[in-house]
XYZ file of N, CA and C in Angstrom:
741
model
N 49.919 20.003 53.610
C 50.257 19.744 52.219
C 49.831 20.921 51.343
N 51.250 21.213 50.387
C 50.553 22.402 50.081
C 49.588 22.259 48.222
N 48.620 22.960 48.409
C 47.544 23.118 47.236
C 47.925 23.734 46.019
N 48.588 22.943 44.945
C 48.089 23.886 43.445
C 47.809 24.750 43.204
N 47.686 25.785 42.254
C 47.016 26.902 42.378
C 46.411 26.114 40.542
N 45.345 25.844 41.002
C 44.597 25.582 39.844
C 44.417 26.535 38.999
N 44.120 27.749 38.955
C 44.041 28.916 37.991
C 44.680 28.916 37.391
N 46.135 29.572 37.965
C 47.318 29.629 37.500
C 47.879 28.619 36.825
N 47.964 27.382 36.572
C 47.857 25.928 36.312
C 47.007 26.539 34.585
N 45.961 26.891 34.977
C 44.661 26.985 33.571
C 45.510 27.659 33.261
N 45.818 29.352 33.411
C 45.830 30.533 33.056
C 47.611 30.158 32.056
N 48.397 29.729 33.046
C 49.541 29.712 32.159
C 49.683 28.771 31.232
N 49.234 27.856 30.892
C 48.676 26.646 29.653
C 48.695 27.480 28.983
N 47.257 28.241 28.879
C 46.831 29.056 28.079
C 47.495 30.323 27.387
N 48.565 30.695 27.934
C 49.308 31.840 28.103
C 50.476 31.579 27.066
N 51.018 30.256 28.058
C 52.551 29.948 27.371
C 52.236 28.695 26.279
N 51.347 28.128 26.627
C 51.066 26.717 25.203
C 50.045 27.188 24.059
N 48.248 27.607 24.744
C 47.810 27.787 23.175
C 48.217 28.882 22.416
N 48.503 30.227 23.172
C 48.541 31.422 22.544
C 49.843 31.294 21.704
N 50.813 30.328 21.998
C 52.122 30.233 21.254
C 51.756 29.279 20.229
N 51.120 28.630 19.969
C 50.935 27.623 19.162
C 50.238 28.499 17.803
N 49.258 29.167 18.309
C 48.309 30.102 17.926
C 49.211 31.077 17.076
N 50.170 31.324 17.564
C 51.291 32.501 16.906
C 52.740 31.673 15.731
N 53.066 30.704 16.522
C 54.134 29.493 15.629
C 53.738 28.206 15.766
N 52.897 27.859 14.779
C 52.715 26.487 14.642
C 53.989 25.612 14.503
N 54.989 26.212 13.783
C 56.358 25.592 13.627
C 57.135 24.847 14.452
N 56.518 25.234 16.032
C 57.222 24.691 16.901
C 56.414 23.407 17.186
N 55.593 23.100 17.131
C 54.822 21.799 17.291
C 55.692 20.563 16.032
N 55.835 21.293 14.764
C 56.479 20.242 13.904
C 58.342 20.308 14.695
N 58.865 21.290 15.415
C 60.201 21.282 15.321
C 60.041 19.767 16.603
N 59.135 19.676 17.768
C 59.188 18.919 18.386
C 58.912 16.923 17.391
N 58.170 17.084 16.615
C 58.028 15.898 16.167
C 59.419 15.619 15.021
N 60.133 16.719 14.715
C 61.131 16.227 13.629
C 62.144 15.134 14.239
N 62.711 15.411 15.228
C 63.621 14.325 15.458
C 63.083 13.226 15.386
N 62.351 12.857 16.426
C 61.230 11.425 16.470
C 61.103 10.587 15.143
N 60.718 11.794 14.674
C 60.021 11.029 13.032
C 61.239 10.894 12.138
N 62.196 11.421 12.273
C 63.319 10.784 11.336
C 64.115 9.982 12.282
N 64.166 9.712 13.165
C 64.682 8.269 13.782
C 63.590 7.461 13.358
N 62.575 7.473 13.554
C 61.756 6.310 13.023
C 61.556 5.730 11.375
N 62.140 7.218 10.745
C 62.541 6.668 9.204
C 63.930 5.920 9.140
N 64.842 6.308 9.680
C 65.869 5.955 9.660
C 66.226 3.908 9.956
N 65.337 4.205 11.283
C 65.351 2.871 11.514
C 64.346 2.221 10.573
N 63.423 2.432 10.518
C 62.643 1.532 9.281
C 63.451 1.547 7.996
N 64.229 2.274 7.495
C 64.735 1.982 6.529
C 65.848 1.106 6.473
N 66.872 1.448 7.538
C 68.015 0.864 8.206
C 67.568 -0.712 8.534
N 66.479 -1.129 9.105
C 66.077 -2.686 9.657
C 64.926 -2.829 8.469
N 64.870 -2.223 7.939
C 63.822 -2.953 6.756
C 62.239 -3.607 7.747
N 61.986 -2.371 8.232
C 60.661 -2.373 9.339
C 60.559 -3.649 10.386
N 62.108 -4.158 10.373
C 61.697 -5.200 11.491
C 61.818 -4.680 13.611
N 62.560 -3.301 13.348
C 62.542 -2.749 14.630
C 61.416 -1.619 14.959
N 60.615 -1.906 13.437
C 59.812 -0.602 13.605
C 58.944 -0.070 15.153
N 58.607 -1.192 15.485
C 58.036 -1.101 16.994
C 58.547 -0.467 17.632
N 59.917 -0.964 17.634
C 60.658 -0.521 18.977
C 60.865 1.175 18.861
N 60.687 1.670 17.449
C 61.056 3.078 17.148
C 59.493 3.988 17.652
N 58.650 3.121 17.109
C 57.349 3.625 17.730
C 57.407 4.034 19.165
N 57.906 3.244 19.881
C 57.762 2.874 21.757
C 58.865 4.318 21.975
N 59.923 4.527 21.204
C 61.320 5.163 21.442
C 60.878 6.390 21.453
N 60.322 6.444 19.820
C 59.560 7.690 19.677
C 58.756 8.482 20.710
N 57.539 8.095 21.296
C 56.683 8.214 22.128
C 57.293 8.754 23.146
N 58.988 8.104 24.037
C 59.359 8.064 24.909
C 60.204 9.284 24.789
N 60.923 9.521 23.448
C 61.414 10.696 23.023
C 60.701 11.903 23.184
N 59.995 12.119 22.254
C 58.672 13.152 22.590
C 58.552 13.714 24.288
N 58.151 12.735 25.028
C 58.132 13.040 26.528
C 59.150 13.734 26.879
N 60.437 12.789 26.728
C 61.819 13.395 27.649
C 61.807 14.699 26.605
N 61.667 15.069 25.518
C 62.290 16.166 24.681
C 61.000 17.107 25.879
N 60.300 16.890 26.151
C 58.889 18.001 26.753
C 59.828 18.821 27.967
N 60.270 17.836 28.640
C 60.428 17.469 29.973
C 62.570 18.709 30.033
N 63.042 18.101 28.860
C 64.439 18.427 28.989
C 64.692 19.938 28.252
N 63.707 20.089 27.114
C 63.674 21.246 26.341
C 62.986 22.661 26.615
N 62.585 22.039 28.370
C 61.972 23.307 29.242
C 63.010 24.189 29.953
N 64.250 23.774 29.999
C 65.174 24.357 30.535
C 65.466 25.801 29.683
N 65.361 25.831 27.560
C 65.224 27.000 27.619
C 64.274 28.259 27.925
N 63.302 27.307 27.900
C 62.083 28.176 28.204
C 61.948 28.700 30.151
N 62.526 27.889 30.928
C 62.702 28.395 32.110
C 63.683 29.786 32.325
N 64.571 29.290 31.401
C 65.770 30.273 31.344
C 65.052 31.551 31.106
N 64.511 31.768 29.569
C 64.386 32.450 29.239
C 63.015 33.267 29.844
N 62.214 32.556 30.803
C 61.248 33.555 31.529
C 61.998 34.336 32.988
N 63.073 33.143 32.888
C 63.615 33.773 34.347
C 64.882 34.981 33.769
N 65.566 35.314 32.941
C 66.594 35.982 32.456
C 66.156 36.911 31.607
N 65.530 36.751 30.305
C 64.784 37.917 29.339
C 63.787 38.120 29.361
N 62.589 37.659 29.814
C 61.318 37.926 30.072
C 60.776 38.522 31.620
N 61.972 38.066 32.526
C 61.824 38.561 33.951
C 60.161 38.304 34.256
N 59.775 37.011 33.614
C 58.494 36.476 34.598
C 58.638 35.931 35.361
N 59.475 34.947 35.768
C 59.334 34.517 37.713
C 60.074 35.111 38.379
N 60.258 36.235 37.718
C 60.511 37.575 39.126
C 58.831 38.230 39.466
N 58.003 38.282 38.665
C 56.949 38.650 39.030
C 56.392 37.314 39.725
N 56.442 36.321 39.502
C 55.809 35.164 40.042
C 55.988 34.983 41.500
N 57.325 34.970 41.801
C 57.913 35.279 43.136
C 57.282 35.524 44.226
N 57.272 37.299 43.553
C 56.252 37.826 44.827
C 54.886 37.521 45.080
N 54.297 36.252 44.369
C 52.794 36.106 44.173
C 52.748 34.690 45.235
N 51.619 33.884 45.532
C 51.752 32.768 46.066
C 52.406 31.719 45.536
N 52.154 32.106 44.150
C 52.649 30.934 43.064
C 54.130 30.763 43.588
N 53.870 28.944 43.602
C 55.487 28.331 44.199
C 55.978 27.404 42.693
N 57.247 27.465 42.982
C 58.132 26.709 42.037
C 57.372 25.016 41.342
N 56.247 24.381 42.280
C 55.808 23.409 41.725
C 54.696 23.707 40.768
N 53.899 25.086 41.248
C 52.814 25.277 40.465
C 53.516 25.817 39.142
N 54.983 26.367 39.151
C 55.435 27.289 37.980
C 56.232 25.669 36.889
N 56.592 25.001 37.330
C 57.285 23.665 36.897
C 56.003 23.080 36.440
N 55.148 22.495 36.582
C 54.009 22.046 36.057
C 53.159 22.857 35.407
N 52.921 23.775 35.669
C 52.309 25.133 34.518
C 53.262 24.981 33.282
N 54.577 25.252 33.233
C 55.104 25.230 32.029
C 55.426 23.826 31.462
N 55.342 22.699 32.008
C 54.970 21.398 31.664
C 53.903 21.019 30.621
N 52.803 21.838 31.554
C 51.377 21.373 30.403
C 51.117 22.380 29.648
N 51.817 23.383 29.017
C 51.853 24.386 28.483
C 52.599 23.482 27.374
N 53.805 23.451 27.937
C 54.540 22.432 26.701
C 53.809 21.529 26.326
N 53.142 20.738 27.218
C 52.378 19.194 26.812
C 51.360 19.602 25.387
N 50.710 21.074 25.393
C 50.039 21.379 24.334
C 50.877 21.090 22.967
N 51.901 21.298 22.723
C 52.763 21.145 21.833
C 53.314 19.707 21.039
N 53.022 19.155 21.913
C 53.482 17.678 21.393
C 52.538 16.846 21.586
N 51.176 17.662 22.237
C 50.262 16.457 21.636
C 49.544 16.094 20.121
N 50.365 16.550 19.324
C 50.019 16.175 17.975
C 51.036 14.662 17.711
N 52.571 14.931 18.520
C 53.195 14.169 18.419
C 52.650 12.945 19.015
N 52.511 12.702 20.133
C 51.782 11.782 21.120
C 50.883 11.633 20.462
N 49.684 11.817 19.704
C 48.522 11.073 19.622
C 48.970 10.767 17.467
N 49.930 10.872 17.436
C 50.483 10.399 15.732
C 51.243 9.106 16.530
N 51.788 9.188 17.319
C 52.307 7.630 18.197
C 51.304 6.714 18.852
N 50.197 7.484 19.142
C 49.419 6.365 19.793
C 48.841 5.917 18.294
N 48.548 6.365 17.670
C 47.736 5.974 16.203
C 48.929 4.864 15.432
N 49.931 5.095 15.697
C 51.243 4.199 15.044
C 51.053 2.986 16.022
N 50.924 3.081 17.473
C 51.109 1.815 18.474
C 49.827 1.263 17.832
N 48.801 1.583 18.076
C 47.330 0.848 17.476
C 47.365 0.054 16.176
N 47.693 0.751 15.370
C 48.001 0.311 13.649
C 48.962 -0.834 13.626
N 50.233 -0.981 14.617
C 51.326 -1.678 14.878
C 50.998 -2.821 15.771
N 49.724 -2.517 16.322
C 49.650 -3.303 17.148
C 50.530 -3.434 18.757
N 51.116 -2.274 19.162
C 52.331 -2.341 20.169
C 51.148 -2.157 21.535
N 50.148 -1.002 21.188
C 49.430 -0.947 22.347
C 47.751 -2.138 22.557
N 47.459 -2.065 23.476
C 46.602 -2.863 23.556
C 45.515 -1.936 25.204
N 44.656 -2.909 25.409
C 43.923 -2.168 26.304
C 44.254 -2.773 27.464
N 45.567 -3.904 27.712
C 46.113 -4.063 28.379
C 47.263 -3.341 28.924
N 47.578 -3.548 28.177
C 48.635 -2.388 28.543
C 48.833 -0.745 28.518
N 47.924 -0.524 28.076
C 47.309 1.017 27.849
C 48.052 1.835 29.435
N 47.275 1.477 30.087
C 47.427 2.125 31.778
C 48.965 2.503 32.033
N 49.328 1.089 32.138
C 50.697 0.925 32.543
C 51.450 1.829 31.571
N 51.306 1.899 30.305
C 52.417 3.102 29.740
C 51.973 4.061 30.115
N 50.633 4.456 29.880
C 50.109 6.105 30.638
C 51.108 6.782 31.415
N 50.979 5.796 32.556
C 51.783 6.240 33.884
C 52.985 6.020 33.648
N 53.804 5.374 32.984
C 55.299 5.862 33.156
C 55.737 7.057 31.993
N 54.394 7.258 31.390
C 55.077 8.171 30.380
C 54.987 9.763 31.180
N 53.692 9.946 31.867
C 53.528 10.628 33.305
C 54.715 11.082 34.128
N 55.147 9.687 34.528
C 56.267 9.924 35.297
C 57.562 10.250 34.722
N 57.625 10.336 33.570
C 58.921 10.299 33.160
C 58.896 12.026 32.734
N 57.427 12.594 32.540
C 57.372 13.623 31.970
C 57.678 14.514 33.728
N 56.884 14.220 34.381
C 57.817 14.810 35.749
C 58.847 14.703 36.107
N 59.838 13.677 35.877
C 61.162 13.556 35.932
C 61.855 14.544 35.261
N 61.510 14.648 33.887
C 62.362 15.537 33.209
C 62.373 16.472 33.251
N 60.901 17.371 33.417
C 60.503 18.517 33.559
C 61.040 19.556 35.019
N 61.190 18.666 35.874
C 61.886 18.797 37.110
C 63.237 19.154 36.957
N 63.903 18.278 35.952
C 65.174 17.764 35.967
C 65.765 19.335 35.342
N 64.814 19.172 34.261
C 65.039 20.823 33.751
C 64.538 22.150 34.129
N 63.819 22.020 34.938
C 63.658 23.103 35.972
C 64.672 23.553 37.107
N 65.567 22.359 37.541
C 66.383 22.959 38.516
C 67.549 23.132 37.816
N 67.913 22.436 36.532
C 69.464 22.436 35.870
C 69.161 24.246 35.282
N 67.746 24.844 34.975
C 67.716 26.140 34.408
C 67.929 27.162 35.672
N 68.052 26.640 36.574
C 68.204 27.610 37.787
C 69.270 27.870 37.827
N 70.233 27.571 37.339
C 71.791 27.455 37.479
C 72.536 28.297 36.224
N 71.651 28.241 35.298
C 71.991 28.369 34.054
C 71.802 29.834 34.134
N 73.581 30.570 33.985
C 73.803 32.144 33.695
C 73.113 32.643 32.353
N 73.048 32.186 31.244
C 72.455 32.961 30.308
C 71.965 32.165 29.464
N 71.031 32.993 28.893
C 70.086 31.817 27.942
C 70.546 31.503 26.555
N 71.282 31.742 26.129
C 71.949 30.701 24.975
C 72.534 29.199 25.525
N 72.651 29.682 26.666
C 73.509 28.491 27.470
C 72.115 27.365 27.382
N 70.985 28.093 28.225
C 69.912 27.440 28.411
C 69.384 26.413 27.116
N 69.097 26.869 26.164
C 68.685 26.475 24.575
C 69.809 25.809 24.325
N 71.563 25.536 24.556
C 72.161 24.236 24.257
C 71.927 23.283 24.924
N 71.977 23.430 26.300
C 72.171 22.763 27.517
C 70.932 21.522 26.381
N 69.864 22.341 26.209
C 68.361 21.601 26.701
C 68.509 20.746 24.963
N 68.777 21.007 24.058
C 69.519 20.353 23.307
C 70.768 19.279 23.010
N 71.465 19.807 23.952
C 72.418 18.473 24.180
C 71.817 17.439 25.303
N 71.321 17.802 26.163
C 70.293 16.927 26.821
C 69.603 15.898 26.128
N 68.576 16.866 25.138
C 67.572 15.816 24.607
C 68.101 14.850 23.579
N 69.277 14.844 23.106
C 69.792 14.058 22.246
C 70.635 13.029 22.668
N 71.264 13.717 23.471
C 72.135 12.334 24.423
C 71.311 11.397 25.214
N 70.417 11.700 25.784
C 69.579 10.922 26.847
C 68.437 10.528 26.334
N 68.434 10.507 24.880
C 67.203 9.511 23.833
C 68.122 9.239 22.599
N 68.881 9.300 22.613
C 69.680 8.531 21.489
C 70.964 6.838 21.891
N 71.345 7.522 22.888
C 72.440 6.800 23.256
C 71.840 5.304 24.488
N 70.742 5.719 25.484
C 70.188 5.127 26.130
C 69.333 4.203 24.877
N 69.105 2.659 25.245
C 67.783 1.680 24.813
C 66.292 2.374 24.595
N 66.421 3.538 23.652
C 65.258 4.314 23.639
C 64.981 3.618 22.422
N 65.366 3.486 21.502
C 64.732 3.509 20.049
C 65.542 1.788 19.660
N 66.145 1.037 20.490
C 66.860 -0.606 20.153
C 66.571 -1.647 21.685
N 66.402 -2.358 21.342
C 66.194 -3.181 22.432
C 67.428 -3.244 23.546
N 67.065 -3.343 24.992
C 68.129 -3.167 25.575
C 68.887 -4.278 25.946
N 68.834 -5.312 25.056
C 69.010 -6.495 25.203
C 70.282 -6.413 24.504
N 70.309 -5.435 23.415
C 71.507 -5.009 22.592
C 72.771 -4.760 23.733
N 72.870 -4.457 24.360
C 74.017 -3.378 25.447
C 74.603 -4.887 26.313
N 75.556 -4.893 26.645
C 75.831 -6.063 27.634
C 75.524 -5.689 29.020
N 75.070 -6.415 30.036
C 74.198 -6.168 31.513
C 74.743 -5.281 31.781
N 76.194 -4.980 32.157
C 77.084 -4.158 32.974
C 76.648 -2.909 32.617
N 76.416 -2.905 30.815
C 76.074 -1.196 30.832
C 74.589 -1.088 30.460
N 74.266 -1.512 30.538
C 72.294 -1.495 30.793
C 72.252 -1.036 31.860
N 72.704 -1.622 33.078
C 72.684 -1.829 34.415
C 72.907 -0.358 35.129
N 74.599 0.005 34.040
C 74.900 1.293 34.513
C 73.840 2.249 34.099
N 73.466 1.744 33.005
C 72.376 3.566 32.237
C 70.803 3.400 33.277
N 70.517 2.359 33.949
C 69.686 1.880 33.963
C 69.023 3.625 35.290
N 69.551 4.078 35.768
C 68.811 5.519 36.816
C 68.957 6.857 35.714
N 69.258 6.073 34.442
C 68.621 7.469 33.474
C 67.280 7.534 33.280
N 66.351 8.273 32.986
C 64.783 7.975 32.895
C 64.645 7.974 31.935
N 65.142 8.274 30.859
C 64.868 7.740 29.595
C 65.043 6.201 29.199
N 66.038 5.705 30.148
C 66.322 4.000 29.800
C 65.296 3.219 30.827
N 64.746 3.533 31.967
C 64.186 2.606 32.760
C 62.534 3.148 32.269
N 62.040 4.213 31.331
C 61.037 4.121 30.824
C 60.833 3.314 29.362
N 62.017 3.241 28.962
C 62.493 2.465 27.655
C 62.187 0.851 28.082
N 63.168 0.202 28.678
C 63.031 -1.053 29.705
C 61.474 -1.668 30.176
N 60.993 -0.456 30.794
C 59.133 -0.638 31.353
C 58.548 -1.169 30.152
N 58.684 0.099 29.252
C 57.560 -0.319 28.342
C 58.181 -1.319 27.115
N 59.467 -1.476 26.745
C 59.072 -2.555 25.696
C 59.130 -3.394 26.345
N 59.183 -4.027 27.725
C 58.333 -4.980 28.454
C 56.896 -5.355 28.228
N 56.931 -4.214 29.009
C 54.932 -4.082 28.893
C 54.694 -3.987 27.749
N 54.898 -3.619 26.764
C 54.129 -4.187 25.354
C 54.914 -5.449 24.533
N 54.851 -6.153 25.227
C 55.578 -7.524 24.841
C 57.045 -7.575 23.309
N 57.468 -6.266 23.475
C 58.682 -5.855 22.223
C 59.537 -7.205 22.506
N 59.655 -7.402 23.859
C 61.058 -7.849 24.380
C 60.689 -8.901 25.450
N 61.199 -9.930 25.764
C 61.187 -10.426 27.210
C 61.959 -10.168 28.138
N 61.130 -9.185 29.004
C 61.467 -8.549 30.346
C 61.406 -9.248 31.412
N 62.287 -9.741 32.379
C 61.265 -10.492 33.284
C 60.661 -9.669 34.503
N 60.188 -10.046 35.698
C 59.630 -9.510 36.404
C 60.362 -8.237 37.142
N 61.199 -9.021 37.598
C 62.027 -8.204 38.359
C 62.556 -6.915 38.209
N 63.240 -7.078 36.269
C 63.193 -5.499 35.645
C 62.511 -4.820 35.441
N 61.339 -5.223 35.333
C 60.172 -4.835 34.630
C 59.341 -3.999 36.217
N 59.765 -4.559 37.920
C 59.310 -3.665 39.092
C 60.469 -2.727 39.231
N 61.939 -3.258 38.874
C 62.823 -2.636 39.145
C 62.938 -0.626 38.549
N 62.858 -1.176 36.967
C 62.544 0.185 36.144
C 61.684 1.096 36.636
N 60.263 0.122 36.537
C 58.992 1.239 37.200
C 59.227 2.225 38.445
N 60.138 0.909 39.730
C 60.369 1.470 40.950
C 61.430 3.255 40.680
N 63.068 3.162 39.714
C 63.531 3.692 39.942
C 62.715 5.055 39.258
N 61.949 4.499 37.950
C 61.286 5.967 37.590
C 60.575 6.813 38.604
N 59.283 5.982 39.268
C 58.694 6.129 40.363
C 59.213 7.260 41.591
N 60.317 6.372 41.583
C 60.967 7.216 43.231
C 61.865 8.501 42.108
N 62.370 8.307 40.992
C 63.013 9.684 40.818
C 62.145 10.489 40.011
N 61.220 10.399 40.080
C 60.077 11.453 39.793
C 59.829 11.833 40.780
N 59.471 11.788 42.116
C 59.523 12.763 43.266
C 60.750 12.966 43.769
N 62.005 12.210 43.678
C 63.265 12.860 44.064
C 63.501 14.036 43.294
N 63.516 14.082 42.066
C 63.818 15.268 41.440
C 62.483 16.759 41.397
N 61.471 16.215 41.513
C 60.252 17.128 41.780
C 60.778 18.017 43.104
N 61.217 17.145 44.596
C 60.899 17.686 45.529
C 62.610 18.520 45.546
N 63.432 18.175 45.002
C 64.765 18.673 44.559
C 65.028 20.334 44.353
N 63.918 19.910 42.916
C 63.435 21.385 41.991
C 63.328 22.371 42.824
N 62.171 22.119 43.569
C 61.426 22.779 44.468
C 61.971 22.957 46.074
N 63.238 22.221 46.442
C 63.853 22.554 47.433
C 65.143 23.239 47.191
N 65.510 23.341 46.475
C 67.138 23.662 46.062
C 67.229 24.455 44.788
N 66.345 24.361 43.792
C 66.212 25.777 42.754
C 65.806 26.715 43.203
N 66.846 28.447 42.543
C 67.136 29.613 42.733
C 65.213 30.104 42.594
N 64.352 30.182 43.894
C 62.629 30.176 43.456
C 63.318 31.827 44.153
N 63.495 32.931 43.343
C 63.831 34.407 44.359
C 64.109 35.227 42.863
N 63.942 36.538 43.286
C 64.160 37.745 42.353
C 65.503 37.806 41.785
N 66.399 37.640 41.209
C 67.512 37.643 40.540
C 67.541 39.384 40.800
C-alpha cells in the first residue's frame, strides 16, 4: 500500500492555500458568494421557512464548489505553470498531488464552512448527534469531487477551457440536484435518476440525518453507500487513468 508523502501534503497547503490567501483574500469571499446568495434568495423567496434546507445546501455547495473548481487550478499547474511536470519526475504520485491541492483549497473555504456550521447551530440543523455523520459525508463528497476534477483536468487542452468546465460544473451539479429544496420536491423517477450525482446523495444523507425531511432507512444507507463507494471509484480512477506524465 502505497504511503502519502506527508511533507509534500504540508509543504503544498502551504504553498498553494496560505501563501494565496495571504496574497488575494478575494478569493475566499468569491467561494462563499454563490452560497450566500442562494441562501438570501431562498429566505426571501420562502419567507425563512426553507431556510434550513439552504443552510444544509449551502454547506454541501461549498464542498462540491472545493472539489469541482480544482479542475482550473489543475489545469493551470499542469499547462501554464508546468508544475506537475516537475512533480512527475519526483516520487510525488497523482494521489499525493489530488489531495495536496484539495487541502490547499480546503484553506479557502474554511471561512465558508465554519459561517455554516455557526448558521446549523443557531438554526438548530446540527446537533451532537448528528455532527459525525455529516463530517463524513461532507469528507466524502469532498474526495469525490476533487477526484472528479482531477481526472476531467487531465483531458482538458487549455486552460480557459479548464476555468469554464469547473464553473459550469459547480453550478449545474448544486443548483439543479435537491441541494438547496427538499428532494421530496422531484417525483421518484427523477430523484432516483439524479440520485449517483454526489451532490444529490450527499443532499438526501444529510437532510435525513438532520431531521429536515423524513428519510427512511433504506435511502438514508442507500445515499451514504453510493457516496461511499464513488469516492474511491473516482479517487482510484484519477489516479489510474489521468494523464500523471510530462506533457
Amino acid at each position: 500500500m502505497r504511503v502519502l508523502k506527508s511533507k509534500f501534503l504540508f509543504a503544498f497547503t502551504i504553498f498553494y492555500g496560505y501563501s494565496s490567501i495571504k496574497r488575494g483574500f478575494i478569493y475566499v469571499l468569491t467561494y462563499l458568494s454563490i452560497p450566500l446568495a442562494e441562501l438570501f434568495l431562498i429566505y426571501i423567496i420562502t419567507h425563512g421557512t426553507f431556510v434550513k434546507f439552504a443552510i444544509i445546501g449551502g454547506l454541501i455547495s461549498v464542498m462540491a464548489n472545493n472539489g469541482f473548481s480544482s479542475i482550473g487550478d489543475f489545469v493551470f499547474l499542469r499547462l501554464e505553470s508546468r508544475l506537475q511536470d516537475l512533480l512527475v519526475a519526483t516520487q510525488i504520485g497523482p494521489s499525493d498531488y489530488i489531495i495536496g491541492l484539495m487541502l490547499a483549497n480546503l484553506l479557502y473555504t474554511l471561512p465558508g464552512i465554519a459561517l455554516y456550521v455557526i448558521l446549523s447551530i443557531v438554526y438548530k440543523v446540527i446537533n451532537l448527534m448528528n455532527f459525525f455523520p455529516l463530517l463524513v459525508t461532507m469528507i466524502l463528497l469532498l474526495f469525490t469531487t476533487s477526484s472528479i476534477g482531477f481526472f476531467l483536468a487531465s483531458l482538458v487542452p487549455h486552460t480557459r477551457y479548464g476555468w469554464g468546465l469547473a464553473g459550469l460544473l459547480s453550478s449545474i451539479l448544486t443548483i439543479v440536484p435537491p441541494v438547496f429544496y427538499p428532494y421530496t420536491f422531484l417525483p421518484k423517477n427523477v430523484y432516483l435518476a439524479l440520485l449517483p450525482i454526489p451532490t444529490t446523495a450527499s443532499a438526501i444523507f444529510a437532510q435525513g440525518i438532520t431531521g429536515l425531511i423524513n428519510v427512511n432507512q433504506n435511502m438514508l444507507y442507500i445515499s451514504f453507500i453510493i457516496l461511499f463507494i464513488e469516492a474511491i471509484i473516482f479517487l482510484s480512477l484519477s489516479v489510474r487513468f489521468s494523464r500523471w506524465r510530462e506533457i
